[in-house]
XYZ file of C-alpha atoms in Angstrom:
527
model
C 0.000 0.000 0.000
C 1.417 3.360 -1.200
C 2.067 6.313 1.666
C -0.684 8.636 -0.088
C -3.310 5.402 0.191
C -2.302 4.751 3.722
C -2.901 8.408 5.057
C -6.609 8.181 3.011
C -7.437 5.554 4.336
C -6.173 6.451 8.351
C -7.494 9.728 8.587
C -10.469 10.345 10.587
C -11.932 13.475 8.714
C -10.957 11.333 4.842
C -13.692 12.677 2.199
C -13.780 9.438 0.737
C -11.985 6.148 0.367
C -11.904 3.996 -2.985
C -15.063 2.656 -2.313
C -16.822 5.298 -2.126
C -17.937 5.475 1.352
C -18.228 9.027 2.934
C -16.356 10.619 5.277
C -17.032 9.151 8.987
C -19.923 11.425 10.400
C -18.111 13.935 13.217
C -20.599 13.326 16.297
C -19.558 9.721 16.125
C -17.574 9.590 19.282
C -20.791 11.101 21.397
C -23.223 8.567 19.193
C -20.526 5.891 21.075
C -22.069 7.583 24.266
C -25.456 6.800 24.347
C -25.036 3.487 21.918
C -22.811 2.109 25.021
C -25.316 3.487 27.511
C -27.907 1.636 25.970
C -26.216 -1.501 25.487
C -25.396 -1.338 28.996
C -29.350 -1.302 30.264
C -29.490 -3.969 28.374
C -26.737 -6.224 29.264
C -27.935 -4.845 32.884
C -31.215 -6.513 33.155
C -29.694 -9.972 32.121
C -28.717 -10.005 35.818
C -30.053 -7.575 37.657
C -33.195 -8.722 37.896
C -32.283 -12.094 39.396
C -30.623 -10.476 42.461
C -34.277 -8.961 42.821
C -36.031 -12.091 42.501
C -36.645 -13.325 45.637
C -38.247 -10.323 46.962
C -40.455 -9.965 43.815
C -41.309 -13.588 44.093
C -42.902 -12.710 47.587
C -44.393 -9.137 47.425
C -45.991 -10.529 44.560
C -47.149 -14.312 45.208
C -45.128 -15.752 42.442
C -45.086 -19.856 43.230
C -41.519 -21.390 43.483
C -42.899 -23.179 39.799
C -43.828 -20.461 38.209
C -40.450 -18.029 39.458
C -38.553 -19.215 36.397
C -40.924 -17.072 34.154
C -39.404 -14.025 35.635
C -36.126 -14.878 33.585
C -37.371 -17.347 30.588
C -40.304 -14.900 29.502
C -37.347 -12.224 29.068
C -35.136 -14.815 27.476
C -37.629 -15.891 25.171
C -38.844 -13.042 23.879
C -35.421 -11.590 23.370
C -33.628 -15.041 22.099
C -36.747 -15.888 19.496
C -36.822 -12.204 18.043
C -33.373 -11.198 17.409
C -33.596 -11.809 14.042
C -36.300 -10.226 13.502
C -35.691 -7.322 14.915
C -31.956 -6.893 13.220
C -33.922 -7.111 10.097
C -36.260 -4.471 11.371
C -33.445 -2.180 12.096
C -31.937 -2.784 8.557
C -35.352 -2.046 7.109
C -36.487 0.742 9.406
C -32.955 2.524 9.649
C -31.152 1.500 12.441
C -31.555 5.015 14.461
C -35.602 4.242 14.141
C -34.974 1.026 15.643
C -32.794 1.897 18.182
C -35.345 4.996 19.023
C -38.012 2.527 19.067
C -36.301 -0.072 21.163
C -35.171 2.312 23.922
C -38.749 3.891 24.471
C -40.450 0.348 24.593
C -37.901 -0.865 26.818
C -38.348 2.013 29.191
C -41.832 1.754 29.046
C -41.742 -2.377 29.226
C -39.148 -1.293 32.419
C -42.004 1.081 34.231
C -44.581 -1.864 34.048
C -42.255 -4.134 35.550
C -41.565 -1.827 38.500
C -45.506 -1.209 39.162
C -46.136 -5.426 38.868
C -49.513 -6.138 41.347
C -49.506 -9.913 40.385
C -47.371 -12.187 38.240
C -49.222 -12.471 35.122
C -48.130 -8.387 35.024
C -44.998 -9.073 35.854
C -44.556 -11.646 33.268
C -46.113 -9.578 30.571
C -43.810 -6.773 31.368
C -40.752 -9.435 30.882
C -41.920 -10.740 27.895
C -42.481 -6.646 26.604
C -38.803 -6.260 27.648
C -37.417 -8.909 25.853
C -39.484 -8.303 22.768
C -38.196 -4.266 22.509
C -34.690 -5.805 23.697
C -34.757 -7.613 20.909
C -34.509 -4.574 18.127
C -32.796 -2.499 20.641
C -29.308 -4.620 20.938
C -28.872 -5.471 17.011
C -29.354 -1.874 15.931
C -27.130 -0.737 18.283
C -24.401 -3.418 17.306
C -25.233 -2.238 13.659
C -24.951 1.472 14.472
C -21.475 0.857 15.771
C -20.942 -1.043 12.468
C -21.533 1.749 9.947
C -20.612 4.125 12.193
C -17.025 3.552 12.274
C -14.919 2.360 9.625
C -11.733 3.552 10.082
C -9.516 0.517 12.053
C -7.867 1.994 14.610
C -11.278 4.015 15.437
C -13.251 0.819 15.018
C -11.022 -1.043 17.918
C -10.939 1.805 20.036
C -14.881 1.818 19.747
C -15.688 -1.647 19.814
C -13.118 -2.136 22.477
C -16.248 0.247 24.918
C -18.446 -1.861 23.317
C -16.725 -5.465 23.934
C -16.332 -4.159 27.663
C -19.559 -2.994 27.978
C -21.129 -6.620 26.353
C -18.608 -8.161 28.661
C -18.838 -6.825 31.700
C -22.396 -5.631 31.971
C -23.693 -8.086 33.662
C -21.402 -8.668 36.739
C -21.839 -4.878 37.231
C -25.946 -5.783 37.167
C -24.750 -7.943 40.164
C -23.888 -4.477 41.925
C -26.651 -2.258 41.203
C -29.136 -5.113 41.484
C -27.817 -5.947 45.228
C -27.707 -1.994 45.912
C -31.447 -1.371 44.935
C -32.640 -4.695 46.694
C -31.039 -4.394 49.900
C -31.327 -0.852 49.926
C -34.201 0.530 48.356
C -36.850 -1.688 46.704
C -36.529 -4.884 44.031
C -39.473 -2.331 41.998
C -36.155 -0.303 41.164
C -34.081 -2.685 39.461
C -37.083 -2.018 36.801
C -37.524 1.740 37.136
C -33.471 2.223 36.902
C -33.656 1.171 33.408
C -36.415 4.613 32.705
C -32.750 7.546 33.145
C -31.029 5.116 30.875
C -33.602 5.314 28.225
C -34.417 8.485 28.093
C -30.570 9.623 28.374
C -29.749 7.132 25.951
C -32.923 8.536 23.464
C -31.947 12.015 23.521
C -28.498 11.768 22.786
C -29.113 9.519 20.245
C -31.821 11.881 18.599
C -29.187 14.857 18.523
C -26.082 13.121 17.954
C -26.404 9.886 15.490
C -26.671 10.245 12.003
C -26.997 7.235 10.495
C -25.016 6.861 6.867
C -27.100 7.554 3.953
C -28.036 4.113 1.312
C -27.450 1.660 4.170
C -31.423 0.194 4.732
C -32.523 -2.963 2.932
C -35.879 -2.152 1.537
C -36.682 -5.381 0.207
C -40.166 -7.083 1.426
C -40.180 -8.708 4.754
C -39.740 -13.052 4.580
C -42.270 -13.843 6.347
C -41.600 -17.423 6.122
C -38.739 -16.648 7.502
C -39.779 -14.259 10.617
C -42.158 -17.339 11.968
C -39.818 -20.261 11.543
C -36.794 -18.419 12.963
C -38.915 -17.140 16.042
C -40.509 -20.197 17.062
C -37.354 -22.421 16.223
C -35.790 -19.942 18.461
C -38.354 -19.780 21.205
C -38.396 -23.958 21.273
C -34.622 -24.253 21.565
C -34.258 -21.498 24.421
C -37.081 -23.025 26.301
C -36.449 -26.535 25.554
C -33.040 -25.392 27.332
C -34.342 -23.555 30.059
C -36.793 -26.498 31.043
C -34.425 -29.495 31.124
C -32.673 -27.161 33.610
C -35.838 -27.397 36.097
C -37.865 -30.762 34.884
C -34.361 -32.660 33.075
C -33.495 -33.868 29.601
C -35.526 -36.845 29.515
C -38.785 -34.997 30.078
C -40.921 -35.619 27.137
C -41.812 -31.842 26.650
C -37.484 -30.774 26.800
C -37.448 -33.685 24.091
C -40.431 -32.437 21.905
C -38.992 -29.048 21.914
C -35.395 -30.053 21.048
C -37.308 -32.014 17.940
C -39.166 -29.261 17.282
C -36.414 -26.981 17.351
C -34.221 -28.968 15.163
C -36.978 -29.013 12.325
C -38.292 -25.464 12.514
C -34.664 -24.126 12.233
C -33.776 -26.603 9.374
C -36.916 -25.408 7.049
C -35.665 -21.797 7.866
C -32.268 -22.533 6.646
C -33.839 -24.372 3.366
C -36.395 -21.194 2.949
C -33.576 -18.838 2.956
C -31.363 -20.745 0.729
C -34.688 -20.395 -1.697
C -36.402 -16.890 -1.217
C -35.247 -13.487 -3.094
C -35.547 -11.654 -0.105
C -34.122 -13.673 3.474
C -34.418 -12.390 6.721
C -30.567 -13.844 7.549
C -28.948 -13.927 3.956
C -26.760 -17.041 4.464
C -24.018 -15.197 2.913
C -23.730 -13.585 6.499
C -23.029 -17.306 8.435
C -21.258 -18.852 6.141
C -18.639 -16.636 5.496
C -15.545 -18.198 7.367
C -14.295 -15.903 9.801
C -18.252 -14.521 10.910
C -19.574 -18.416 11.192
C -16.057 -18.839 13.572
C -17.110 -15.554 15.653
C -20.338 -16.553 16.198
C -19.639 -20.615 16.961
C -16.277 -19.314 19.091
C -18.543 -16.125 20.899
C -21.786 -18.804 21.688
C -19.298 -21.140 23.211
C -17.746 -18.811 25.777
C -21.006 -17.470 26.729
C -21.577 -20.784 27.884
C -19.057 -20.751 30.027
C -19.467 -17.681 31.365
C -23.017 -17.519 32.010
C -22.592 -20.702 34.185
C -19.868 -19.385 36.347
C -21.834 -15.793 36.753
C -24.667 -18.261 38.306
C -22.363 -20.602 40.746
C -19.968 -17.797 42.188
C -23.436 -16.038 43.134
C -24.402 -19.083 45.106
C -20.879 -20.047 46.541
C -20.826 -16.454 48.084
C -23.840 -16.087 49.235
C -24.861 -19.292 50.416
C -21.238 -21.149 51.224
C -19.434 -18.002 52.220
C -22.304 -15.767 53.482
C -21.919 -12.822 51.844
C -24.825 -10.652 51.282
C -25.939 -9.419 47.599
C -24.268 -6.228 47.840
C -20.493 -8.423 48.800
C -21.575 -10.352 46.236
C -21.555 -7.730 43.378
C -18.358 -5.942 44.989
C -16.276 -9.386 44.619
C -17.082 -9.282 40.220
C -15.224 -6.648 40.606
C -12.093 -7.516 39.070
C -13.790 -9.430 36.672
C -15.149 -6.240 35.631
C -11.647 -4.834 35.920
C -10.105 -7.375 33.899
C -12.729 -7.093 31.022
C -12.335 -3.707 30.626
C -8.553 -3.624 30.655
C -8.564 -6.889 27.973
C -11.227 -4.569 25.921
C -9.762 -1.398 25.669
C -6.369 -1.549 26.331
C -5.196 -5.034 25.402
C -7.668 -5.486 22.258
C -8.007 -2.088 21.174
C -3.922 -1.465 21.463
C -3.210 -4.981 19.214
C -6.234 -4.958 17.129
C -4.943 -2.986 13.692
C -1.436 -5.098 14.334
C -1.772 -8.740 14.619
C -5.016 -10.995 13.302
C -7.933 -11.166 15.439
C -7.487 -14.869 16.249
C -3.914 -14.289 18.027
C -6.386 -12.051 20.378
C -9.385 -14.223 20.476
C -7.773 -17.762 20.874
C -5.724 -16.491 23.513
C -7.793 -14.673 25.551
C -10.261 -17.956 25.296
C -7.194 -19.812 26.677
C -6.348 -17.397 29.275
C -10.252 -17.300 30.491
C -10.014 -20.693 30.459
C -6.707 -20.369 33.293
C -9.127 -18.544 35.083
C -11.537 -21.321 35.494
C -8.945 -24.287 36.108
C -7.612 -21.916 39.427
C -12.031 -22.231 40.347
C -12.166 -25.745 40.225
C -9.718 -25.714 42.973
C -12.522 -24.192 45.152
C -13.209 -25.632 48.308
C -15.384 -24.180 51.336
C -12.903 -22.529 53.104
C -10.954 -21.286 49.763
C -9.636 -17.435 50.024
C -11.505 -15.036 48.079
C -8.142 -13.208 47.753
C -5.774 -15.657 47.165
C -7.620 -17.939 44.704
C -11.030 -16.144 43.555
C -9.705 -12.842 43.148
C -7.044 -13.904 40.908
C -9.192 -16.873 39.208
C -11.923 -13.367 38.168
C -9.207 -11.494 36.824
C -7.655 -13.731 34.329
C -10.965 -14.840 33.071
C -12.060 -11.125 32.691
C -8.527 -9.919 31.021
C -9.071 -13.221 28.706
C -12.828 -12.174 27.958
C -11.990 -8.703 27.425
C -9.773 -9.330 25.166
C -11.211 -12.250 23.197
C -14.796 -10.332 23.076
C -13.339 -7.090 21.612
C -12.096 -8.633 18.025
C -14.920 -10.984 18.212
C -17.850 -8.120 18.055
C -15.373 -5.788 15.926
C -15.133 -8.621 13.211
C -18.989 -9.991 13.569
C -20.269 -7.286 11.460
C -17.243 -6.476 9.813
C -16.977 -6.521 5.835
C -20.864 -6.765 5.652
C -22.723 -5.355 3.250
C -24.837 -2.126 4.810
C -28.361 -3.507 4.290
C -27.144 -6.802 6.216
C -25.833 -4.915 9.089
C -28.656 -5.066 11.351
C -29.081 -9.010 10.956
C -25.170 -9.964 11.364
C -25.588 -7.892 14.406
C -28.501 -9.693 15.622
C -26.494 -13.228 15.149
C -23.843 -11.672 17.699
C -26.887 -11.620 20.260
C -28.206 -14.551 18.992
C -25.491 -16.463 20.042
C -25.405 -15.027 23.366
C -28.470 -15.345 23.830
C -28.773 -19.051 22.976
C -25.099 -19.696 24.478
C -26.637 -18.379 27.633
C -29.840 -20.792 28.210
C -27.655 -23.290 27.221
C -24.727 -22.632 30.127
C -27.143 -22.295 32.080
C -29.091 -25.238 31.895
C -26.046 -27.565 30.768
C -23.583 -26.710 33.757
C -26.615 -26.454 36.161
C -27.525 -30.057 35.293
C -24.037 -30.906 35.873
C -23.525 -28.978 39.035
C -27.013 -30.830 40.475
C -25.533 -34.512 39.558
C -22.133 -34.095 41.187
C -23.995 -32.849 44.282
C -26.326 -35.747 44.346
C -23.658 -38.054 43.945
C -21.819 -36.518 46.876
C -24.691 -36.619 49.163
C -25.061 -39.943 48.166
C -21.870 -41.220 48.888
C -20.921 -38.805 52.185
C -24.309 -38.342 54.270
C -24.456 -41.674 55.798
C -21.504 -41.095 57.681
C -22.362 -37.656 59.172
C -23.886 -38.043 62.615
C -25.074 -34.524 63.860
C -26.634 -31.878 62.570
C -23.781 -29.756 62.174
C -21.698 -32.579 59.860
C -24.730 -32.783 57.635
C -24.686 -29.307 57.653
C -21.374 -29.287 56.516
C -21.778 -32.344 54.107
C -24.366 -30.096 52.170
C -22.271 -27.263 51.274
C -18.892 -30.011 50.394
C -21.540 -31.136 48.360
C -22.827 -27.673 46.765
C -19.147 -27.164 46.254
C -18.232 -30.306 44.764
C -21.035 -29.617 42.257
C -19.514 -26.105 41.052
C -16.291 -27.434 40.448
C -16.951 -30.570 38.490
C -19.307 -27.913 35.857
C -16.357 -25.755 36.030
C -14.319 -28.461 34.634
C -16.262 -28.289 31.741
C -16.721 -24.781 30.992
C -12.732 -25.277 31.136
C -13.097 -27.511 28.446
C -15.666 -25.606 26.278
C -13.579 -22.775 26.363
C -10.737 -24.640 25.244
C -12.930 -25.919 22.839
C -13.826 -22.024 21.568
C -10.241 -20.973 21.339
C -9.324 -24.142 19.023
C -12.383 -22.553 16.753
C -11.384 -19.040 16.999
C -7.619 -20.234 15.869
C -8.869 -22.240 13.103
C -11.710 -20.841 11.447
C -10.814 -17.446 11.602
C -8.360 -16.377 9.473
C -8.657 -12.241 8.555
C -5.828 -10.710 8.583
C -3.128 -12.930 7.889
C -0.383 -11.575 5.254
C -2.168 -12.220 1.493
C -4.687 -14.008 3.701
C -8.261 -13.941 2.920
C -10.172 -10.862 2.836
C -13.794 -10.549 4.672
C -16.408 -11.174 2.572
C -18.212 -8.149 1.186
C -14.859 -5.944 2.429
C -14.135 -4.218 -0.581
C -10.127 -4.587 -1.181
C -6.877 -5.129 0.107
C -5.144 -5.904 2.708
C -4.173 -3.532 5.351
C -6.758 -1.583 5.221
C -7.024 1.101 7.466
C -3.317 1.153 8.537
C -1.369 4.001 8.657
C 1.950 3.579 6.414
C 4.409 2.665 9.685
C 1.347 -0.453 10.353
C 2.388 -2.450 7.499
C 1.991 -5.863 9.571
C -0.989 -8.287 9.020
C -4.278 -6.555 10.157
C -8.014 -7.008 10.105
C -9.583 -6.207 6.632
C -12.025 -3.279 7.545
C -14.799 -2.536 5.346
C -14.503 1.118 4.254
């Protein structure tokens, strides 16, 4: 690349590149502002609202069967229409969208917070989930036309990673805060300033990039197939973690799931107009990012679940300890995000930052399975937290950057929506996996150690060896899986390399987006 190409293509305020794409829009940086603030509500109520959960559960009545709505109406609302909604957002214009989404969240939010009974409660889940839905892709997407430049897009997407990251150990915080000291009805209303911050910013400050909506009719076919395929696999999921995997509904859904997500794939392979384009999965390096991104989440949204308990219920700590020891979690996926990711991002290939950040996550949770009742927060859990948030951190960053990069403008919205899509499924399925796992190795346990405790106080103590025992033997396989997503991230994605293979839909050449002293293998950006 010659020095005059280099400089066009690094400078901020650059008219235009070869391909034509304007300048980048000068409010940018502030549209980062209230994109990230939004994201973060978000991300937020994906925990916050089970630290709330038992106090809901009895102001309001809520059976100890039915408590598992709470979470799985949000989860399937959110998890069956994030397609649909990233199409909406390509359609509508992703500012619309994002408008859109933020007002029905907040509003969603505010019926939440004044729940009477359950079936209100429920609904105003459900509502959340369903604006969360067109909220998250279009914001994802926003970020994605927004910033093309490389060095501006790791810098931004670098917030953004430690934002998806780390937002929900910080809903851990707030969400112990407001319950212990105010009311569980505010881990609702707290989403309302967010909103309408995030809303008015975003009405003065984003200006979406003109030619960038896909216009084409809505597939139907499509829309229902991918929502209820969806819907059955999060549920089926989030059922065989309460009534098992042999239960004949978990099975029927599975089934079900399996079919109604294979006749989407054949309908889009066939129609003129798909809601997911397959061009956008099965180009190499996105399908890795997605498979590699799912398979962490897995990990991670099973650990979030059994520190909570092993605090609060082995070691005693109340909800607000609880959120205070994520803390370097938090720490460490921020510092992984936007120092580690954003600093190596334009110089070496995403996978030398995703595999080994997997692998150094993964470090993290082989120090966890060492816990035992009595373990020291400081000298093992502390440190265990840190290296799987600086691995996270810095795995996550490349992994959203190159999700939606080299796609074409009108499929922005839907690869964005795959990102959460694979979250989102990744989560119900940690969840329900390494809970199922957890709840076997503590049988066992019981099983095998009960008999021989005499008093109270050995069975006592028999129960929580037991608890603990259960952790550790998931952990050991979230250590696994994420071994399992940094062998992916190493060998299906391959941007970057020198004379590698460019991202589909990237216009040209390699290097893009270096300045002339960067001339080392980098991401392909689409300009």
């Amino acid at each position: 690349m010659s020095q005059a190409a280099a400089k066009a293509s690094s400078g901020s305020g650059s008219a235009s590149d070869h391909s034509g794409i304007p300048a980048p829009d000068p409010g940018r940086w502030k549209a980062l502002v209230f994109i990230a603030l939004a994201q973060l509500m978000v991300v937020l109520d994906a925990t916050i609202v089970n630290i709330a959960l038992p106090s809901a559960q009895q102001d309001l009545g809520i059976s100890d069967g039915n408590r598992q709505w709470v979470v799985t109406a949000y989860a399937l609302a959110f998890g069956g229409l994030l397609l649909f909604g990233g199409r909406i957002a390509d359609l509508w214009g992703r500012k619309n969208a994002f408008l859109v989404g933020l007002a029905g969240f907040a509003l969603a939010s505010a019926l939440g917070g004044a729940a009477t009974n359950e079936a209100m409660m429920f609904g105003a889940r459900a509502l959340q989930g369903v604006f969360g839905a067109l909220l998250a892709p279009a914001a994802l997407s926003l970020l994605a036309v927004m910033f093309t430049d490389a060095k501006e897009r790791a810098k931004a997407f670098g917030i953004y990673g430690a934002i998806a990251g780390g937002g929900g150990a910080v809903g851990l915080i707030l969400g112990g805060f407001l319950t212990e000291y105010l009311d569980w009805r505010w881990t609702f209303f707290v989403n309302i300033p967010f909103a309408v911050a995030a809303a008015a910013g975003a009405w003065l400050v984003i200006r979406e990039p003109e030619g960038g909506r896909n216009r084409s009719p809505l597939d139907i076919p499509g829309v229902i197939l991918s929502t209820l395929g969806l819907v059955a696999l999060v549920y089926g999921f989030t059922r065989a973690e309460s009534d098992g995997w042999g239960d004949t509904v978990t099975v029927a859904m599975f089934v079900g799931s399996a079919v109604l997500l294979l006749a989407f794939v054949l309908v889009e392979a066939k129609v003129k107009a798909p809601l997911l384009p397959l061009r956008v999965i099965t180009e190499r390096n996105r399908g890795g990012v997605y498979l590699s991104l799912g398979l962490a989440i897995i990990a991670m949204f099973g650990l979030f679940l059994f520190l909570t308990y092993y605090l609060q219920i082995v070691k005693g700590y109340s909800p607000v300890k609880t959120g205070f020891a994520f803390l370097p979690m938090i720490a460490g996926m921020i510092t992984g995000s936007t120092q580690i990711g954003t600093r190596l991002m334009t110089r070496v290939a995403p996978r030398l930052l995703m595999g080994p950040g997997f692998l150094v996550a993964a470090l993290g949770m082989l120090l966890l399975t060492q816990m035992e009742i009595d373990s020291s927060y400081a000298a093992l859990l502390m440190p265990a937290m840190l290296l799987l948030g600086l691995g996270m951190g810095t795995a996550f960053m490349p992994a959203m950057s190159l999700s939606t990069q080299g796609v074409e403008a009108r499929d922005a919205g839907v690869a964005s929506a795959m990102v959460n899509t694979s979250q989102q499924v990744g989560g119900a399925i940690g969840t329900a996996l390494l809970n199922t796992i957890a709840a076997s190795a503590t049988t066992s346990y019981i099983a095998d150690h009960l008999g021989s405790a005499t008093s109270r106080s050995q069975q006592q103590l028999v129960q929580l060896e037991a608890m603990v025992e259960g952790y550790t033997s998931a952990i050991w396989f979230a250590v696994g899986i994420l071994v399992v997503a940094a062998v992916i991230a190493l060998t299906f994605v391959n941007a970057g390399r020198p004379g590698g293979t460019t991202v589909a839909g990237s216009g040209a050449g390699s290097g893009s987006g270096a300045t002339a002293e960067d001339e080392l293998p980098v991401p392909v950006i689409a300009h």
